[in-house]
mmCIF file of C-alpha atoms in Angstrom:
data_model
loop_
_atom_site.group_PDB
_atom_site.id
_atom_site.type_symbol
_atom_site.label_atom_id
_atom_site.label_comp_id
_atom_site.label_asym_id
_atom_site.label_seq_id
_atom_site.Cartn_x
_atom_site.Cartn_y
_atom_site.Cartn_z
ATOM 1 C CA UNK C 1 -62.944 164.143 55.848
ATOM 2 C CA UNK C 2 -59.738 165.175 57.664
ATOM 3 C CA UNK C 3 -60.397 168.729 59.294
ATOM 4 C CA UNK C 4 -58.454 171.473 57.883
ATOM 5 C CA UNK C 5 -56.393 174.734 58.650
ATOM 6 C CA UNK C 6 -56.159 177.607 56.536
ATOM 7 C CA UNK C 7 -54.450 181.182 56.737
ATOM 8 C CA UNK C 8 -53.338 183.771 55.070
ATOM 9 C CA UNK C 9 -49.488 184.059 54.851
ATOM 10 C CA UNK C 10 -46.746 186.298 52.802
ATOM 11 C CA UNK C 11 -44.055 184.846 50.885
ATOM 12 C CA UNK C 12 -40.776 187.119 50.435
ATOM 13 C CA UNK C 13 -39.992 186.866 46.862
ATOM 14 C CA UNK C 14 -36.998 188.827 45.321
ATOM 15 C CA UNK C 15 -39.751 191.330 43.408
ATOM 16 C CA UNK C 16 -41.476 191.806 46.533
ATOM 17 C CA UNK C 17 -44.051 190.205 48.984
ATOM 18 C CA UNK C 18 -46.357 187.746 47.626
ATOM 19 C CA UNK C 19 -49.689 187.325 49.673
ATOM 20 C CA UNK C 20 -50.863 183.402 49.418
ATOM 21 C CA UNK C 21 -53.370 181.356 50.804
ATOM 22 C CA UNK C 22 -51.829 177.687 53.015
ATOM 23 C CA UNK C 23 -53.971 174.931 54.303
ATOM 24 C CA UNK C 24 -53.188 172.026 55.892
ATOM 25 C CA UNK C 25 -54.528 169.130 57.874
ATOM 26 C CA UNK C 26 -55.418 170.291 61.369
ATOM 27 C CA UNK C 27 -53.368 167.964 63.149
ATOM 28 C CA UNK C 28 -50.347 169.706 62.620
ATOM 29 C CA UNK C 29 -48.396 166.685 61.482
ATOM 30 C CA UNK C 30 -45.947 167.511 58.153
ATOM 31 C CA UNK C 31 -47.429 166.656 55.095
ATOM 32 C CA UNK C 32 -46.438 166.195 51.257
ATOM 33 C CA UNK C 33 -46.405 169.668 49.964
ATOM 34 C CA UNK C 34 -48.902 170.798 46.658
ATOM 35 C CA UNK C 35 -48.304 174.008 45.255
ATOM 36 C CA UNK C 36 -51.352 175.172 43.260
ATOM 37 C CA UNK C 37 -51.168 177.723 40.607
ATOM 38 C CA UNK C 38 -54.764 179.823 40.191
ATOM 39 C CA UNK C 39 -56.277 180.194 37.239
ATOM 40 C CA UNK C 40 -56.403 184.431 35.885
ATOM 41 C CA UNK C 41 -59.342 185.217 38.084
ATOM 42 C CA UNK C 42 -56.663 184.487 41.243
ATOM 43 C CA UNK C 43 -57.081 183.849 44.740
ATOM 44 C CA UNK C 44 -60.764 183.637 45.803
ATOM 45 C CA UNK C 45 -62.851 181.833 47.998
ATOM 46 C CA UNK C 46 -63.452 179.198 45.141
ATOM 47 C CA UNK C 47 -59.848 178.580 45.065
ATOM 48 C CA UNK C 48 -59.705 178.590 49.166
ATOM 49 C CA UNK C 49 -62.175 175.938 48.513
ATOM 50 C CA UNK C 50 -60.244 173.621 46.474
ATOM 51 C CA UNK C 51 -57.156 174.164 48.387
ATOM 52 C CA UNK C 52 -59.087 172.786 51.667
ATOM 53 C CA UNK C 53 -60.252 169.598 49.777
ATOM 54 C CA UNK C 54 -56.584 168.619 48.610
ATOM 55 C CA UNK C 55 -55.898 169.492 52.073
ATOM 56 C CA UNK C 56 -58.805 167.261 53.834
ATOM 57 C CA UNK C 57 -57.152 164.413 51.773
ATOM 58 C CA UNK C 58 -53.905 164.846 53.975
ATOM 59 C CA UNK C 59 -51.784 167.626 52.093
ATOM 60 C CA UNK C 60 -49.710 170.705 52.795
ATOM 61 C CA UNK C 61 -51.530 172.953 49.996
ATOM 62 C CA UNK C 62 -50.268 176.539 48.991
ATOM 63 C CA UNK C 63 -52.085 178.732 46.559
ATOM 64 C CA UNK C 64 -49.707 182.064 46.008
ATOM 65 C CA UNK C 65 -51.369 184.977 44.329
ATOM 66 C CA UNK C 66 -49.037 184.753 41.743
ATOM 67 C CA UNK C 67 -50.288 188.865 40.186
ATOM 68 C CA UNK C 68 -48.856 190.037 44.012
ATOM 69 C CA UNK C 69 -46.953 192.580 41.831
ATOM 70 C CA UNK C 70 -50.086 194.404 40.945
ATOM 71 C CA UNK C 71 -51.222 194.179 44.447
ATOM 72 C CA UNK C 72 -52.580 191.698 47.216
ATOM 73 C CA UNK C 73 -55.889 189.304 46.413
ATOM 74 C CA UNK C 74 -58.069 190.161 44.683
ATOM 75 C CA UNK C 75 -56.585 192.120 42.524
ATOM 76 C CA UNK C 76 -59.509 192.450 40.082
ATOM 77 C CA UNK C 77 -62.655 193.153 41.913
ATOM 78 C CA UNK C 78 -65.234 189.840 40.323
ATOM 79 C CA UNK C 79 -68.931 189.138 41.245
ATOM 80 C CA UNK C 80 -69.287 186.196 43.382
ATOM 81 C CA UNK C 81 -70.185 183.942 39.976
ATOM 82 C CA UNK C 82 -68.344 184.825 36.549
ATOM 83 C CA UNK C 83 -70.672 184.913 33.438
ATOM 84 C CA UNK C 84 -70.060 185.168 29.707
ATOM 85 C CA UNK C 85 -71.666 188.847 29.939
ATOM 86 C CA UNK C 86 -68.744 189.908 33.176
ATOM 87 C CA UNK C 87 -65.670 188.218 31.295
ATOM 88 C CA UNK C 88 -65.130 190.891 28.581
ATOM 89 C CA UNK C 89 -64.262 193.443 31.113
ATOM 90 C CA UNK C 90 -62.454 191.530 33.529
ATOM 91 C CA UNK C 91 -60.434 190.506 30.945
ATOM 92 C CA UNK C 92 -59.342 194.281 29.818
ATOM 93 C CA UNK C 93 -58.142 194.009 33.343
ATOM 94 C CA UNK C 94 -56.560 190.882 33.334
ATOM 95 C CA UNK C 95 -54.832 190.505 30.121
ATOM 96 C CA UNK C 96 -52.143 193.244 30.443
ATOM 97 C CA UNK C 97 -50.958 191.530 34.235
ATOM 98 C CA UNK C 98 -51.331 188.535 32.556
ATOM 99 C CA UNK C 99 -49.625 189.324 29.885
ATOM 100 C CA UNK C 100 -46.587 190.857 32.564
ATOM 101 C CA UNK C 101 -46.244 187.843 34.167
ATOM 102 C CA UNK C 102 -43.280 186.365 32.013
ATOM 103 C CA UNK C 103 -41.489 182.963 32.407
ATOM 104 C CA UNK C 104 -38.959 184.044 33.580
ATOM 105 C CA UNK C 105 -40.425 186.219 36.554
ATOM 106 C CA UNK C 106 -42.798 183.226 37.406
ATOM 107 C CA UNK C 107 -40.003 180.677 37.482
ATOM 108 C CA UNK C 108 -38.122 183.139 40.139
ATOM 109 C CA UNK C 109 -41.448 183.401 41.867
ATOM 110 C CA UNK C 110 -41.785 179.458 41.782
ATOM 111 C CA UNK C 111 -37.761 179.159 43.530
ATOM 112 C CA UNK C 112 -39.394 181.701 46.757
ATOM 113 C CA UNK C 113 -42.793 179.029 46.558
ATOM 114 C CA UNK C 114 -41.038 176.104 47.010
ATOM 115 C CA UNK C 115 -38.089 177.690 49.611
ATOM 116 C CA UNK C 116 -41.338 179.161 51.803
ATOM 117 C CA UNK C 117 -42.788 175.096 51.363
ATOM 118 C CA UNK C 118 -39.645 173.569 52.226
ATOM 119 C CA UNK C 119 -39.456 175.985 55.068
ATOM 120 C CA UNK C 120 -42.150 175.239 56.681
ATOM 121 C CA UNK C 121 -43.273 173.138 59.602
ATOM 122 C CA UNK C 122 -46.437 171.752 57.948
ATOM 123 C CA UNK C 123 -44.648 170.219 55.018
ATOM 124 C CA UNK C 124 -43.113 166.760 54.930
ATOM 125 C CA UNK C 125 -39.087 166.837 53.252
ATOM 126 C CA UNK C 126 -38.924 166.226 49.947
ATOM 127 C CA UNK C 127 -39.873 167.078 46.613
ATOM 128 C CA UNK C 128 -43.461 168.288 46.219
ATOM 129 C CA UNK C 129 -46.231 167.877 43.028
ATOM 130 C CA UNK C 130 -48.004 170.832 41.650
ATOM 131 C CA UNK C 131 -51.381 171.555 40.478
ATOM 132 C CA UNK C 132 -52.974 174.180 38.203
ATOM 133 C CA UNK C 133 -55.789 175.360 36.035
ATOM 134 C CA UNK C 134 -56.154 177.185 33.082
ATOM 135 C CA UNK C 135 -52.703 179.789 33.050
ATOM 136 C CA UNK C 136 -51.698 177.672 36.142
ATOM 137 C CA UNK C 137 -51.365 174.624 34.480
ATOM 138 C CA UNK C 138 -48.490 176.503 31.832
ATOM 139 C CA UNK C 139 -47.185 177.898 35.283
ATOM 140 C CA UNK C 140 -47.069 174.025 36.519
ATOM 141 C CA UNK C 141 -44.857 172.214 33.523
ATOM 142 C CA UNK C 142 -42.347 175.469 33.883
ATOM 143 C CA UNK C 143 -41.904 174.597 36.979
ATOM 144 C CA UNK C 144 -41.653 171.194 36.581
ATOM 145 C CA UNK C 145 -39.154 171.582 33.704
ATOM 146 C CA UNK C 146 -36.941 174.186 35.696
ATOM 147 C CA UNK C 147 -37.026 172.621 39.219
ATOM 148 C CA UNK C 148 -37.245 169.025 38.071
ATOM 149 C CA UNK C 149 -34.981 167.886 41.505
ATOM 150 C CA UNK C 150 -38.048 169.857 43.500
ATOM 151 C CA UNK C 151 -41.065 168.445 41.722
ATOM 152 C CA UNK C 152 -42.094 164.865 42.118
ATOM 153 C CA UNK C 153 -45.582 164.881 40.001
ATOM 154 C CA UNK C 154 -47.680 167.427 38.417
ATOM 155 C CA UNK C 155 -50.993 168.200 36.633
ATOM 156 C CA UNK C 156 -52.470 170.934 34.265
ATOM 157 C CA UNK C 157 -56.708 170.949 33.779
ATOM 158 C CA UNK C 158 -57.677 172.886 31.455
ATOM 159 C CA UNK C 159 -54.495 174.336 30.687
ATOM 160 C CA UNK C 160 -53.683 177.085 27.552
ATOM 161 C CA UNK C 161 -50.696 178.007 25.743
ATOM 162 C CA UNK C 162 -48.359 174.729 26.710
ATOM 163 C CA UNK C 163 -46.981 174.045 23.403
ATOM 164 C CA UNK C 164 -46.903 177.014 21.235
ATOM 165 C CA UNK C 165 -44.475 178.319 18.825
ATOM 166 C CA UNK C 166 -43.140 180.832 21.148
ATOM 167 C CA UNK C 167 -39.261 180.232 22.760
ATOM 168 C CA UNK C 168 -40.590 179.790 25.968
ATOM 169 C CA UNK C 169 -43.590 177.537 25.741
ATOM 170 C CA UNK C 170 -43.516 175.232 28.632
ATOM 171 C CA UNK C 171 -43.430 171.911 26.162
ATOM 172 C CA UNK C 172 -39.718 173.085 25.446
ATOM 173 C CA UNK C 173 -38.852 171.850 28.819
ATOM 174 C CA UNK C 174 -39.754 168.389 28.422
ATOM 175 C CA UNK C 175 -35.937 166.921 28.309
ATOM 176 C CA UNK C 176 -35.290 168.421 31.853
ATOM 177 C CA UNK C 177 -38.448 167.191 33.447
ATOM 178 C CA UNK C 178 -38.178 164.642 35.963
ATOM 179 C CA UNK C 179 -42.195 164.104 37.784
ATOM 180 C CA UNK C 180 -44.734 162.457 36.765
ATOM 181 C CA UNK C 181 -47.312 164.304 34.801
ATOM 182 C CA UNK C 182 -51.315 164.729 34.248
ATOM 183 C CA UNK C 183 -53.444 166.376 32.001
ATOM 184 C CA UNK C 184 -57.172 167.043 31.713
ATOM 185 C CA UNK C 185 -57.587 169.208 28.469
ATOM 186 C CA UNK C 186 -60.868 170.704 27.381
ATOM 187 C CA UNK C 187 -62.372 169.530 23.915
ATOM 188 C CA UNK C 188 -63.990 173.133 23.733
ATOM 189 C CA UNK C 189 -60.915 174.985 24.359
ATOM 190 C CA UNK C 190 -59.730 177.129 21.863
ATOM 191 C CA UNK C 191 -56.899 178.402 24.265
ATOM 192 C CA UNK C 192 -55.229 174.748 23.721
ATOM 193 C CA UNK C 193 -56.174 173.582 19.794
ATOM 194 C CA UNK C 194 -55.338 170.286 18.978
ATOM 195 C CA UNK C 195 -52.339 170.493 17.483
ATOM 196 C CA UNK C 196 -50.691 172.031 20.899
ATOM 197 C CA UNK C 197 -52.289 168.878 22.400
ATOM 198 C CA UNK C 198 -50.399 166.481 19.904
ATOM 199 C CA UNK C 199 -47.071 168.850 20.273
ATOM 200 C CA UNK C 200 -46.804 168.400 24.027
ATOM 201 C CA UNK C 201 -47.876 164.625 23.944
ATOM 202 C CA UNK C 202 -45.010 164.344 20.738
ATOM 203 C CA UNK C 203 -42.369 166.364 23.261
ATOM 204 C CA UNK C 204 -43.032 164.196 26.392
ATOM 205 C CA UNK C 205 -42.927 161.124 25.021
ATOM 206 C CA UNK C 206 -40.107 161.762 22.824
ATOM 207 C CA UNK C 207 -38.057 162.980 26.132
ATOM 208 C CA UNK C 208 -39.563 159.708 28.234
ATOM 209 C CA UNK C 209 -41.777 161.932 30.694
ATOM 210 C CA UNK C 210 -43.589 159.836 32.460
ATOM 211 C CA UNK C 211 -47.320 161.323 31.783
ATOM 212 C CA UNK C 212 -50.760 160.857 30.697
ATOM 213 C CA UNK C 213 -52.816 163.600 28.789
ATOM 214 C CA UNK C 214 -56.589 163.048 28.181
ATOM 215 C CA UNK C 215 -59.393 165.502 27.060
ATOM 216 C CA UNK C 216 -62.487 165.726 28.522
ATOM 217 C CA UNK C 217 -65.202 164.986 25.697
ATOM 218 C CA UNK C 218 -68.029 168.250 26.292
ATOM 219 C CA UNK C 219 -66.007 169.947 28.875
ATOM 220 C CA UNK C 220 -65.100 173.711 28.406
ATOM 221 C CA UNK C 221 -62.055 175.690 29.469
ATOM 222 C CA UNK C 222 -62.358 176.545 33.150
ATOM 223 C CA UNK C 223 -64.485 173.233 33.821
ATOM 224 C CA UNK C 224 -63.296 173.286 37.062
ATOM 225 C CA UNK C 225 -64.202 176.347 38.376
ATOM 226 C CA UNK C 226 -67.236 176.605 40.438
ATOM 227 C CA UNK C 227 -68.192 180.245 40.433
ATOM 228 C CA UNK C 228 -67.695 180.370 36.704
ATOM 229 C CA UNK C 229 -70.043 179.279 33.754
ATOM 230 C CA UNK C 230 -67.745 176.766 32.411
ATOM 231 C CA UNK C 231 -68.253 174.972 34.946
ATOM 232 C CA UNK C 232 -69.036 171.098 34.483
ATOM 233 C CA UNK C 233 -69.418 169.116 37.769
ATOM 234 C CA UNK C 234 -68.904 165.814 36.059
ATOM 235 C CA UNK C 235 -65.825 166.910 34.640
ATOM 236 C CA UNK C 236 -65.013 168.507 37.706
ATOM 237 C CA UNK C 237 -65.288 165.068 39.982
ATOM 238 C CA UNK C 238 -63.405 163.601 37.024
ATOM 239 C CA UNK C 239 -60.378 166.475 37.400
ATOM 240 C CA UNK C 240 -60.301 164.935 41.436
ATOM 241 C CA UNK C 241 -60.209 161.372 40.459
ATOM 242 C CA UNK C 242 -57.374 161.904 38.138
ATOM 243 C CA UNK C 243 -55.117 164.596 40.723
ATOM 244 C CA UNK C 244 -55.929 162.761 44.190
ATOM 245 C CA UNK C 245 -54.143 159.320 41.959
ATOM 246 C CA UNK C 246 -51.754 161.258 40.885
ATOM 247 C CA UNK C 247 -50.587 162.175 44.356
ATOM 248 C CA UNK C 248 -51.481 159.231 45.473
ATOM 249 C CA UNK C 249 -48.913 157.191 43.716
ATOM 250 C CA UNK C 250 -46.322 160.051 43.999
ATOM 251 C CA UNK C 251 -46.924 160.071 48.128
#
């Protein structure tokens, strides 16, 4: 594995300063750029974590803390590992800055992301692919429908709320998006029912998105996530297979 380099930097954003974790290879050489949207437990070590792998496998990787409006990671405190009894009140936490966090204000925060990336010496020119998990991956297909000259590929696991009846589900974008997508859904995931499944395959297809969508038989929302209960390693490894592809063709 490629040794890595991480710090903390700030990203100016029009609403403030956003605080955001960047990793890179340790060479110092420019690298394809992967912008990775957290899940709503944020910026944590787990995430650090994942951001270094992407990075060992010769990527630019930047994880903002996308809640920097409520304050600098973390900003809800959460035991090291996240169990079914500790979600309840995280959540009363949680769901009001989730909640916050419209479409609109993420897609201006996703213009300063990719401006800092594009900016930067570590990053290679051109477009970059996203990644993201759970709220991420809704955060990920906005950005790929709103920036579609910036974004090159992109992938949701375990993604929630991407093709709802609201005006500004992500699936709405599908006509404007330009990468290639990926998406590893959860079968127990009541946060993406079937039918939102079906709607998003139905809206990508119909607008000739290049993408594949496939659920993970057994796997839980939040599969990915090693400090939380959902958990599933198997599921996990599969999640790597399908994003370091991904980029792989893309790059």
């Amino acid at each position: 594995m490629t040794a890595v380099q991480g710090t903390a930097v700030d990203i100016p954003t029009r609403d403030g300063t956003a605080d955001a974790y960047l990793v890179h290879p340790g060479d110092g050489v420019p690298r394809p750029a992967v912008l990775l949207y957290m899940d709503a437990f944020g910026l944590r070590p787990h995430l650090r974590s994942m951001a270094d792998r992407l990075a060992a496998a010769g990527y630019t990787v930047l994880v903002p803390n996308v809640f920097y409006r409520h304050g600098r990671a973390p900003v809800v405190e959460l035991p090291e590992f996240i169990d079914p009894a500790a979600r309840p009140k995280i959540f009363e936490s949680i769901g009001p800055i989730i909640r916050e966090l419209t479409s609109d204000l993420a897609m201006r925060d996703a213009a300063a992301y990719l401006d800092w990336l594009a900016a930067s010496p570590f990053t290679a020119d051109g477009p970059v692919a996203l990644t993201g998990y759970c709220m991420g991956a809704r955060l990920a297909v906005l950005t790929a429908g709103t920036y579609p000259d910036r974004v090159a590929a992109a992938a949701g696991f375990h993604g929630g709320r991407l093709a709802t009846e609201t005006p500004d589900s992500p699936h709405l974008l599908a006509e404007h998006i330009t990468a290639e997508l990926y998406f590893g859904h959860a079968d127990q995931d009541q946060s993406l029912p079937e039918e939102q499944i079906k709607r998003l395959d139905e809206a990508l297809t119909a607008a000739g998105v290049r993408h594949r969508s496939e659920v993970y038989t057994g796997a839980h929302h939040g599969f990915t996530q090693a400090d939380t209960a959902a958990y599933d390693s198997a599921a996990d490894e599969r999640h790597w297979q399908a994003l370091l592809a991904l980029l792989g063709r893309t790059f």
